[in-house]
PDB file of C-alpha atoms in Angstrom:
ATOM      1  CA  GLN F  30      25.389   9.196  -1.761  1.00 95.00           C
ATOM      2  CA  GLN F  31      28.241  11.321  -3.384  1.00 96.00           C
ATOM      3  CA  ILE F  32      28.346  12.779  -6.928  1.00 96.00           C
ATOM      4  CA  THR F  33      31.734  13.651  -7.677  1.00 96.00           C
ATOM      5  CA  GLU F  34      32.066  16.051 -11.245  1.00 95.00           C
ATOM      6  CA  GLU F  35      35.398  17.020 -12.665  1.00 96.00           C
ATOM      7  CA  ARG F  36      35.634  19.223 -15.802  1.00 93.00           C
ATOM      8  CA  GLN F  37      38.898  20.411 -17.684  1.00 94.00           C
ATOM      9  CA  SER F  38      38.419  23.750 -20.154  1.00 91.00           C
ATOM     10  CA  ARG F  39      40.857  25.491 -22.169  1.00 91.00           C
ATOM     11  CA  LYS F  40      40.173  28.790 -24.558  1.00 86.00           C
ATOM     12  CA  ALA F  41      41.059  28.694 -27.902  1.00 87.00           C
ATOM     13  CA  GLY F  42      44.582  29.477 -27.806  1.00 87.00           C
ATOM     14  CA  SER F  43      45.511  30.110 -24.657  1.00 88.00           C
ATOM     15  CA  LYS F  44      48.302  28.013 -22.532  1.00 91.00           C
ATOM     16  CA  VAL F  45      46.056  27.694 -19.550  1.00 91.00           C
ATOM     17  CA  LEU F  46      44.326  24.731 -18.616  1.00 94.00           C
ATOM     18  CA  ARG F  47      41.664  25.317 -16.057  1.00 93.00           C
ATOM     19  CA  THR F  48      40.266  21.750 -13.800  1.00 95.00           C
ATOM     20  CA  GLU F  49      37.381  22.259 -11.442  1.00 94.00           C
ATOM     21  CA  ARG F  50      36.423  19.612  -9.629  1.00 95.00           C
ATOM     22  CA  ASP F  51      32.951  19.516  -7.038  1.00 94.00           C
ATOM     23  CA  ARG F  52      32.057  16.554  -4.896  1.00 96.00           C
ATOM     24  CA  ALA F  53      28.833  16.666  -2.972  1.00 94.00           C
ATOM     25  CA  ARG F  54      28.398  14.208  -0.264  1.00 96.00           C
ATOM     26  CA  THR F  55      24.813  13.311   1.182  1.00 96.00           C
ATOM     27  CA  LEU F  56      24.035  11.899   4.180  1.00 97.00           C
ATOM     28  CA  SER F  57      20.203  11.126   4.992  1.00 97.00           C
ATOM     29  CA  PHE F  58      17.488   9.498   7.435  1.00 97.00           C
ATOM     30  CA  GLY F  59      13.604   8.498   7.143  1.00 97.00           C
ATOM     31  CA  ALA F  60      11.518   6.693   9.351  1.00 98.00           C
ATOM     32  CA  ASP F  61       7.085   6.557   9.105  1.00 97.00           C
ATOM     33  CA  ALA F  62       5.363   4.545  11.516  1.00 97.00           C
ATOM     34  CA  ALA F  63       1.476   3.560   9.343  1.00 96.00           C
ATOM     35  CA  LEU F  64      -0.729   4.151  12.433  1.00 95.00           C
ATOM     36  CA  THR F  65      -4.881   2.332  12.433  1.00 96.00           C
ATOM     37  CA  PHE F  66      -6.992   4.077  14.930  1.00 95.00           C
ATOM     38  CA  SER F  67     -10.105   2.435  13.368  1.00 94.00           C
ATOM     39  CA  ASP F  68     -11.368   0.865  10.151  1.00 92.00           C
ATOM     40  CA  ARG F  69     -12.222   4.431   9.027  1.00 94.00           C
ATOM     41  CA  TRP F  70      -8.937   6.339  10.172  1.00 96.00           C
ATOM     42  CA  THR F  71      -5.484   5.857   9.084  1.00 96.00           C
ATOM     43  CA  SER F  72      -2.457   7.991   9.189  1.00 96.00           C
ATOM     44  CA  ASN F  73       1.458   7.931   8.278  1.00 96.00           C
ATOM     45  CA  THR F  74       3.719  10.341  10.274  1.00 97.00           C
ATOM     46  CA  GLY F  75       7.602  10.404   9.727  1.00 97.00           C
ATOM     47  CA  ILE F  76      10.572  12.285   9.805  1.00 97.00           C
ATOM     48  CA  GLU F  77      13.414  12.660   7.038  1.00 97.00           C
ATOM     49  CA  ALA F  78      16.452  14.312   7.375  1.00 97.00           C
ATOM     50  CA  TYR F  79      19.261  14.914   4.559  1.00 96.00           C
ATOM     51  CA  ALA F  80      23.205  16.645   5.956  1.00 96.00           C
ATOM     52  CA  ASP F  81      24.655  18.059   2.556  1.00 95.00           C
ATOM     53  CA  ARG F  82      28.593  19.047   2.184  1.00 95.00           C
ATOM     54  CA  VAL F  83      29.672  20.537  -0.841  1.00 94.00           C
ATOM     55  CA  SER F  84      33.407  20.581  -1.727  1.00 93.00           C
ATOM     56  CA  SER F  85      34.487  22.619  -4.912  1.00 93.00           C
ATOM     57  CA  SER F  86      37.920  23.396  -6.177  1.00 93.00           C
ATOM     58  CA  ARG F  87      39.735  24.928  -9.408  1.00 93.00           C
ATOM     59  CA  VAL F  88      43.223  24.549 -10.667  1.00 95.00           C
ATOM     60  CA  ASP F  89      44.605  26.915 -13.766  1.00 93.00           C
ATOM     61  CA  ARG F  90      47.796  25.158 -14.887  1.00 93.00           C
ATOM     62  CA  ASP F  91      50.258  27.038 -17.076  1.00 91.00           C
ATOM     63  CA  LEU F  92      51.104  24.353 -19.888  1.00 89.00           C
ATOM     64  CA  GLU F  93      54.230  25.972 -20.717  1.00 87.00           C
ATOM     65  CA  LEU F  94      55.415  26.734 -17.186  1.00 86.00           C
ATOM     66  CA  ASP F  95      53.897  24.114 -15.785  1.00 85.00           C
ATOM     67  CA  LEU F  96      52.573  26.255 -12.684  1.00 88.00           C
ATOM     68  CA  PRO F  97      48.911  25.596 -10.785  1.00 92.00           C
ATOM     69  CA  LYS F  98      47.301  28.434  -9.700  1.00 92.00           C
ATOM     70  CA  ARG F  99      44.360  27.373  -7.156  1.00 92.00           C
ATOM     71  CA  LEU F 100      41.302  29.622  -7.192  1.00 89.00           C
ATOM     72  CA  ARG F 101      37.972  29.415  -6.209  1.00 87.00           C
ATOM     73  CA  GLY F 102      36.145  26.200  -7.272  1.00 88.00           C
ATOM     74  CA  LEU F 103      32.404  27.043  -9.169  1.00 88.00           C
ATOM     75  CA  TYR F 104      30.740  26.680  -5.029  1.00 88.00           C
ATOM     76  CA  PRO F 105      31.560  27.603  -1.813  1.00 88.00           C
ATOM     77  CA  ASP F 106      34.387  24.915  -0.648  1.00 90.00           C
ATOM     78  CA  GLY F 107      32.906  23.202   2.134  1.00 89.00           C
ATOM     79  CA  THR F 108      29.204  24.774   2.633  1.00 91.00           C
ATOM     80  CA  ARG F 109      27.059  22.779   4.854  1.00 93.00           C
ATOM     81  CA  TYR F 110      23.605  22.529   4.215  1.00 93.00           C
ATOM     82  CA  LEU F 111      20.704  20.715   6.324  1.00 95.00           C
ATOM     83  CA  GLN F 112      17.284  19.783   5.734  1.00 95.00           C
ATOM     84  CA  ALA F 113      15.036  18.506   8.176  1.00 97.00           C
ATOM     85  CA  SER F 114      11.022  17.172   8.256  1.00 96.00           C
ATOM     86  CA  ALA F 115       8.208  16.151  10.528  1.00 97.00           C
ATOM     87  CA  TYR F 116       4.434  14.975   8.893  1.00 97.00           C
ATOM     88  CA  SER F 117       1.640  13.671   9.458  1.00 97.00           C
ATOM     89  CA  LEU F 118      -0.519  12.638   6.925  1.00 97.00           C
ATOM     90  CA  HIS F 119      -4.119  11.360   7.998  1.00 97.00           C
ATOM     91  CA  HIS F 120      -6.947   8.860   5.806  1.00 96.00           C
ATOM     92  CA  LEU F 121     -10.506   9.005   6.397  1.00 96.00           C
ATOM     93  CA  ALA F 122     -13.451   6.711   5.069  1.00 95.00           C
ATOM     94  CA  PHE F 123     -17.187   7.182   4.706  1.00 93.00           C
ATOM     95  CA  GLY F 124     -18.370   5.057   2.433  1.00 90.00           C
ATOM     96  CA  ARG F 125     -18.006   6.395  -0.847  1.00 92.00           C
ATOM     97  CA  LEU F 126     -16.332   9.328   0.277  1.00 95.00           C
ATOM     98  CA  ASN F 127     -12.506   9.768   1.328  1.00 96.00           C
ATOM     99  CA  MET F 128     -10.787  12.156   2.587  1.00 97.00           C
ATOM    100  CA  GLU F 129      -6.853  12.876   3.544  1.00 96.00           C
ATOM    101  CA  ALA F 130      -5.087  15.691   5.045  1.00 97.00           C
ATOM    102  CA  GLY F 131      -1.663  16.509   6.632  1.00 97.00           C
ATOM    103  CA  THR F 132       0.967  18.834   7.190  1.00 97.00           C
ATOM    104  CA  ARG F 133       4.837  19.069   7.028  1.00 96.00           C
ATOM    105  CA  TYR F 134       6.880  21.272   9.144  1.00 96.00           C
ATOM    106  CA  SER F 135      10.286  21.922   7.403  1.00 95.00           C
ATOM    107  CA  ILE F 136      13.657  23.289   8.803  1.00 95.00           C
ATOM    108  CA  TYR F 137      16.980  24.317   6.879  1.00 93.00           C
ATOM    109  CA  ARG F 138      20.449  25.458   7.938  1.00 92.00           C
ATOM    110  CA  VAL F 139      22.646  26.810   5.459  1.00 89.00           C
ATOM    111  CA  ARG F 140      26.342  27.740   6.156  1.00 89.00           C
ATOM    112  CA  ILE F 141      28.385  29.414   3.158  1.00 86.00           C
ATOM    113  CA  THR F 142      32.334  29.938   4.438  1.00 83.00           C
ATOM    114  CA  GLU F 143      33.089  32.816   1.695  1.00 77.00           C
ATOM    115  CA  SER F 144      36.817  34.220   1.288  1.00 71.00           C
ATOM    116  CA  THR F 145      35.104  38.130   0.826  1.00 66.00           C
ATOM    117  CA  LEU F 146      31.920  37.620   2.797  1.00 66.00           C
ATOM    118  CA  GLY F 147      33.212  35.187   5.837  1.00 75.00           C
ATOM    119  CA  GLU F 148      30.302  32.781   7.061  1.00 80.00           C
ATOM    120  CA  VAL F 149      26.743  33.427   5.737  1.00 81.00           C
ATOM    121  CA  ARG F 150      24.186  31.427   7.745  1.00 85.00           C
ATOM    122  CA  ILE F 151      20.734  31.217   6.620  1.00 85.00           C
ATOM    123  CA  ARG F 152      17.720  29.772   8.427  1.00 90.00           C
ATOM    124  CA  PRO F 153      14.613  29.580   6.540  1.00 89.00           C
ATOM    125  CA  GLU F 154      11.250  27.068   7.741  1.00 92.00           C
ATOM    126  CA  ALA F 155       8.245  26.204   6.471  1.00 93.00           C
ATOM    127  CA  LEU F 156       4.931  24.424   7.599  1.00 95.00           C
ATOM    128  CA  VAL F 157       2.599  23.628   4.772  1.00 95.00           C
ATOM    129  CA  PHE F 158      -0.630  21.243   4.238  1.00 96.00           C
ATOM    130  CA  GLN F 159      -1.834  19.254   1.753  1.00 96.00           C
ATOM    131  CA  GLY F 160      -5.788  17.898   1.592  1.00 97.00           C
ATOM    132  CA  GLY F 161      -8.417  16.065  -0.987  1.00 97.00           C
ATOM    133  CA  ALA F 162     -11.301  14.299  -0.982  1.00 97.00           C
ATOM    134  CA  ASN F 163     -12.768  11.413  -3.454  1.00 96.00           C
ATOM    135  CA  TYR F 164     -16.064  10.632  -3.998  1.00 95.00           C
ATOM    136  CA  ARG F 165     -17.514   7.617  -6.144  1.00 93.00           C
ATOM    137  CA  LEU F 166     -20.014   8.862  -8.274  1.00 92.00           C
ATOM    138  CA  GLY F 167     -21.421   5.058  -9.379  1.00 84.00           C
ATOM    139  CA  GLY F 168     -19.815   1.890 -10.131  1.00 84.00           C
ATOM    140  CA  ARG F 169     -16.120   2.681 -10.933  1.00 89.00           C
ATOM    141  CA  THR F 170     -16.118   6.451 -11.484  1.00 94.00           C
ATOM    142  CA  HIS F 171     -14.414   9.271  -8.972  1.00 94.00           C
ATOM    143  CA  ALA F 172     -15.155  12.453  -8.447  1.00 97.00           C
ATOM    144  CA  PHE F 173     -11.276  13.800  -6.692  1.00 97.00           C
ATOM    145  CA  VAL F 174     -10.028  17.604  -5.408  1.00 97.00           C
ATOM    146  CA  HIS F 175      -6.971  18.282  -4.201  1.00 97.00           C
ATOM    147  CA  ALA F 176      -5.277  21.558  -2.662  1.00 97.00           C
ATOM    148  CA  SER F 177      -1.205  21.398  -0.988  1.00 97.00           C
ATOM    149  CA  GLU F 178       1.049  23.958  -0.724  1.00 95.00           C
ATOM    150  CA  GLY F 179       4.541  23.554  -1.876  1.00 93.00           C
ATOM    151  CA  TYR F 180       8.050  25.668  -0.287  1.00 92.00           C
ATOM    152  CA  ARG F 181      11.410  25.610  -1.605  1.00 91.00           C
ATOM    153  CA  ALA F 182      14.310  26.943  -0.384  1.00 89.00           C
ATOM    154  CA  PRO F 183      17.229  28.218  -1.656  1.00 88.00           C
ATOM    155  CA  ASN F 184      19.898  25.822  -2.540  1.00 84.00           C
ATOM    156  CA  VAL F 185      23.738  25.325  -2.935  1.00 84.00           C
ATOM    157  CA  ASP F 186      23.324  26.259  -7.010  1.00 83.00           C
ATOM    158  CA  ASP F 187      21.308  29.224  -6.442  1.00 85.00           C
ATOM    159  CA  MET F 188      23.037  31.248  -3.811  1.00 82.00           C
ATOM    160  CA  GLY F 189      26.868  30.010  -4.012  1.00 80.00           C
ATOM    161  CA  THR F 190      27.688  29.834  -8.097  1.00 84.00           C
ATOM    162  CA  LEU F 191      30.356  32.047  -9.205  1.00 81.00           C
ATOM    163  CA  GLY F 192      31.785  31.374 -12.543  1.00 80.00           C
ATOM    164  CA  ILE F 193      31.480  29.917 -16.297  1.00 79.00           C
ATOM    165  CA  VAL F 194      27.922  27.522 -16.386  1.00 80.00           C
ATOM    166  CA  ASP F 195      26.345  26.648 -19.796  1.00 77.00           C
ATOM    167  CA  PHE F 196      28.408  29.951 -21.539  1.00 79.00           C
ATOM    168  CA  ARG F 197      27.377  32.138 -19.233  1.00 83.00           C
ATOM    169  CA  TYR F 198      29.264  33.821 -16.297  1.00 85.00           C
ATOM    170  CA  GLU F 199      26.919  33.120 -12.076  1.00 85.00           C
ATOM    171  CA  ARG F 200      27.353  35.550  -9.192  1.00 83.00           C
ATOM    172  CA  PRO F 201      26.326  34.235  -6.050  1.00 81.00           C
ATOM    173  CA  ALA F 202      22.981  35.861  -4.390  1.00 82.00           C
ATOM    174  CA  TYR F 203      22.806  34.849  -0.825  1.00 79.00           C
ATOM    175  CA  ASP F 204      19.718  37.144  -0.194  1.00 80.00           C
ATOM    176  CA  LEU F 205      17.236  35.060  -2.208  1.00 84.00           C
ATOM    177  CA  ARG F 206      13.964  34.210  -0.008  1.00 86.00           C
ATOM    178  CA  PRO F 207      12.083  30.645  -0.580  1.00 90.00           C
ATOM    179  CA  GLU F 208       9.826  30.003  -3.287  1.00 93.00           C
ATOM    180  CA  ARG F 209       6.277  29.394  -2.052  1.00 94.00           C
ATOM    181  CA  SER F 210       3.169  27.725  -4.213  1.00 96.00           C
ATOM    182  CA  LEU F 211      -0.366  26.545  -4.307  1.00 96.00           C
ATOM    183  CA  ASN F 212      -1.441  24.125  -6.248  1.00 96.00           C
ATOM    184  CA  THR F 213      -5.425  23.422  -6.622  1.00 97.00           C
ATOM    185  CA  GLU F 214      -6.898  20.471  -8.895  1.00 97.00           C
ATOM    186  CA  PHE F 215     -10.178  18.777  -9.519  1.00 97.00           C
ATOM    187  CA  GLY F 216     -10.983  16.478 -12.183  1.00 97.00           C
ATOM    188  CA  ILE F 217     -12.950  12.660 -12.543  1.00 96.00           C
ATOM    189  CA  ARG F 218     -11.373   9.222 -12.530  1.00 94.00           C
ATOM    190  CA  TYR F 219     -12.540   5.958 -14.540  1.00 93.00           C
ATOM    191  CA  ALA F 220     -11.016   2.844 -13.966  1.00 89.00           C
ATOM    192  CA  ASP F 221     -11.323  -0.770 -14.165  1.00 86.00           C
ATOM    193  CA  GLY F 222      -9.546  -4.021 -14.883  1.00 80.00           C
ATOM    194  CA  ARG F 223      -8.506  -3.115 -18.932  1.00 87.00           C
ATOM    195  CA  MET F 224      -8.968   0.833 -19.228  1.00 91.00           C
ATOM    196  CA  ARG F 225      -8.091   3.995 -16.841  1.00 93.00           C
ATOM    197  CA  ALA F 226      -8.743   7.399 -18.088  1.00 95.00           C
ATOM    198  CA  GLN F 227      -8.535  10.569 -15.750  1.00 95.00           C
ATOM    199  CA  ALA F 228      -9.381  14.443 -16.437  1.00 97.00           C
ATOM    200  CA  SER F 229      -8.785  17.649 -14.616  1.00 97.00           C
ATOM    201  CA  VAL F 230      -8.422  20.814 -14.290  1.00 98.00           C
ATOM    202  CA  PHE F 231      -6.009  22.461 -11.860  1.00 97.00           C
ATOM    203  CA  ARG F 232      -3.844  25.970 -11.023  1.00 97.00           C
ATOM    204  CA  THR F 233      -0.525  26.307  -9.465  1.00 96.00           C
ATOM    205  CA  GLY F 234       0.336  29.633  -8.423  1.00 96.00           C
ATOM    206  CA  LEU F 235       4.551  30.482  -7.452  1.00 94.00           C
ATOM    207  CA  ARG F 236       5.014  33.362  -5.359  1.00 93.00           C
ATOM    208  CA  ASP F 237       9.095  34.845  -4.816  1.00 92.00           C
ATOM    209  CA  LEU F 238      10.243  32.449  -7.592  1.00 91.00           C
ATOM    210  CA  ILE F 239      14.383  31.774  -8.056  1.00 90.00           C
ATOM    211  CA  THR F 240      15.011  32.340 -11.175  1.00 88.00           C
ATOM    212  CA  ARG F 241      18.422  33.861 -12.681  1.00 87.00           C
ATOM    213  CA  ILE F 242      18.298  37.408 -14.137  1.00 87.00           C
ATOM    214  CA  LYS F 243      20.341  38.698 -17.098  1.00 87.00           C
ATOM    215  CA  THR F 244      22.423  42.043 -17.197  1.00 86.00           C
ATOM    216  CA  THR F 245      24.579  43.765 -19.352  1.00 88.00           C
ATOM    217  CA  GLU F 246      27.884  42.990 -17.300  1.00 88.00           C
ATOM    218  CA  VAL F 247      30.709  41.073 -19.349  1.00 87.00           C
ATOM    219  CA  VAL F 248      32.893  39.261 -17.129  1.00 84.00           C
ATOM    220  CA  ALA F 249      36.180  37.058 -18.554  1.00 77.00           C
ATOM    221  CA  GLY F 250      34.115  37.473 -22.174  1.00 80.00           C
ATOM    222  CA  TYR F 251      30.585  36.173 -21.050  1.00 81.00           C
TER     223      TYR F 251
END
């Protein structure tokens, strides 16, 4: 996959036209094996990998003198971002009771080259789980419970943005920790040929949430 975005902007009364161009190229691969151990036990086991390369440039051109000035783009040019995961999810059936449980192991490799900081490398890893059970109460009514962990490593936009984005000026943050979450849910589900209904209660807890922090500093009028 490849996504390219170009933006042109000029402040009122200014003779400088700014042209920004960002491109993200993604190569991905995945494989999944469906295994049957018995009539009660099946599983899905597989791997996934995503490799991103980000190109970013900015040119400020004086329209009167026709002089271009090349500057750092919105993102660090040449950034590489790799995510690879291996997972295994198992399904068990015992009459009215169906259960599933699994884990996913992920590694991240981020390499950013900055003119002022040099090369920045970040290598977070995560092991998360998910599990749940579904019990048929009678007829077409089921009760279910589910729990799962979540993990999100900081991406290039979180860490490397420098410049004007949506009427604000952002600066890089290379010391971010990954986000983690825990989600639990309990509910009742009904389904037949004409109607489906579900009611549930859930709770999601987040740790180290990545968010933007507003400061009192003003840069270039933003």
